[in-house]
Short mmCIF file of C-alpha atoms in Angstrom, two decimals:
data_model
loop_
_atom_site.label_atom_id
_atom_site.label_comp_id
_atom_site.label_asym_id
_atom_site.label_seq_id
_atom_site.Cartn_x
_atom_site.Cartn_y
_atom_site.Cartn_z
CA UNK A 1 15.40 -18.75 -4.61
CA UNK A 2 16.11 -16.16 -1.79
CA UNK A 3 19.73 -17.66 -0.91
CA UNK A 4 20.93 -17.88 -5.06
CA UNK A 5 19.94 -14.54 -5.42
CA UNK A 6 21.84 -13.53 -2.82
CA UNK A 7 25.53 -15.32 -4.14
CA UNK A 8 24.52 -13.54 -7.92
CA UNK A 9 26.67 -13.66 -9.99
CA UNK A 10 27.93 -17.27 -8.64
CA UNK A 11 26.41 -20.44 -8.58
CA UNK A 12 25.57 -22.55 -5.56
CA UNK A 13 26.74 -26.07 -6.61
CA UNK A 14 25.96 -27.97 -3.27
CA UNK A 15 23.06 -29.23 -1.46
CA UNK A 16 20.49 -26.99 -0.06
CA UNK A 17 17.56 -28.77 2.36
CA UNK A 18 15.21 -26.44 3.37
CA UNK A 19 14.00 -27.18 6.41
CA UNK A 20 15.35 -30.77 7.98
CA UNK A 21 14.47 -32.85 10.33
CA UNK A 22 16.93 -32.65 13.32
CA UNK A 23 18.15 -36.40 13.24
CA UNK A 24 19.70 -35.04 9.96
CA UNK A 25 21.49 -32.04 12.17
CA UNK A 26 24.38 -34.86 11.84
CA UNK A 27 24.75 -33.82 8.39
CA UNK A 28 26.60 -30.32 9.67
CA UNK A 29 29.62 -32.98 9.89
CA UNK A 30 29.52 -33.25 6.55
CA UNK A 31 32.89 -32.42 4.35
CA UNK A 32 31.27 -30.23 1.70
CA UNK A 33 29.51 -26.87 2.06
CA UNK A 34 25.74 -27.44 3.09
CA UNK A 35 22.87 -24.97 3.72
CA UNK A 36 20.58 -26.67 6.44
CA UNK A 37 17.42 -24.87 7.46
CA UNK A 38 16.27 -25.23 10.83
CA UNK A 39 13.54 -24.37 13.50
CA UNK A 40 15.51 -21.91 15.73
CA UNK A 41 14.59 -24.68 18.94
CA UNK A 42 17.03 -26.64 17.00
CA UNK A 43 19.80 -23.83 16.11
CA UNK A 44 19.82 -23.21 19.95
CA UNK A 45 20.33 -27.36 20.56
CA UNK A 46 22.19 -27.79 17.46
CA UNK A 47 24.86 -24.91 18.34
CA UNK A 48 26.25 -26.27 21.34
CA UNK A 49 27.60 -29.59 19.68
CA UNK A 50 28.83 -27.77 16.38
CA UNK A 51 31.27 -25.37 18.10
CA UNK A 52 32.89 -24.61 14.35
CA UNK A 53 29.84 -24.09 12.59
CA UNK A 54 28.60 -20.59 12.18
CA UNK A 55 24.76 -19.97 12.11
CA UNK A 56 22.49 -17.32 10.37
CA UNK A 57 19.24 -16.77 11.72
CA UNK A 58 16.87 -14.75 9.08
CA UNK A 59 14.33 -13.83 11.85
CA UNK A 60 16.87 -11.69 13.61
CA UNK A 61 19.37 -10.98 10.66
CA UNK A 62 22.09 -11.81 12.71
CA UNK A 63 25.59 -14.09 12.99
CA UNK A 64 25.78 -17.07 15.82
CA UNK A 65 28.17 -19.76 17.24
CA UNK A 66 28.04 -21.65 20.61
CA UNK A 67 29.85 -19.07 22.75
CA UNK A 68 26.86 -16.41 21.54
CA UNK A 69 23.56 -18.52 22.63
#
């Protein structure tokens, strides 16, 4: 995929889900290195209760956090 080609030459060895339902947003507290994809109705939500988690949103190519939004 998109994301694997992007780590070349390394290997992504943890879980990627796609797009995810946002009752499973609670998996950001996770202690292992997830990709979650999102709607970006729930990045805006989501944001505000992960304060440590940085975002990447592919529509605008660009870095967020909670003090951004």
């Amino acid at each position: 995929g998109l994301l694997t080609s992007l780590i070349y030459p390394l290997q992504w060895q943890h879980p990627i889900l796609h797009i995810v339902p946002e009752f499973l947003t609670t998996m950001l507290d996770s202690p292992i290195p997830i990709v979650l994809g999102m709607t970006i109705q729930m990045n805006q939500n989501t944001a505000n209760n992960y304060p440590n988690i940085i975002f990447y949103s592919i529509d605008d190519d660009c870095l967020f956090n909670h003090e951004i939004i």
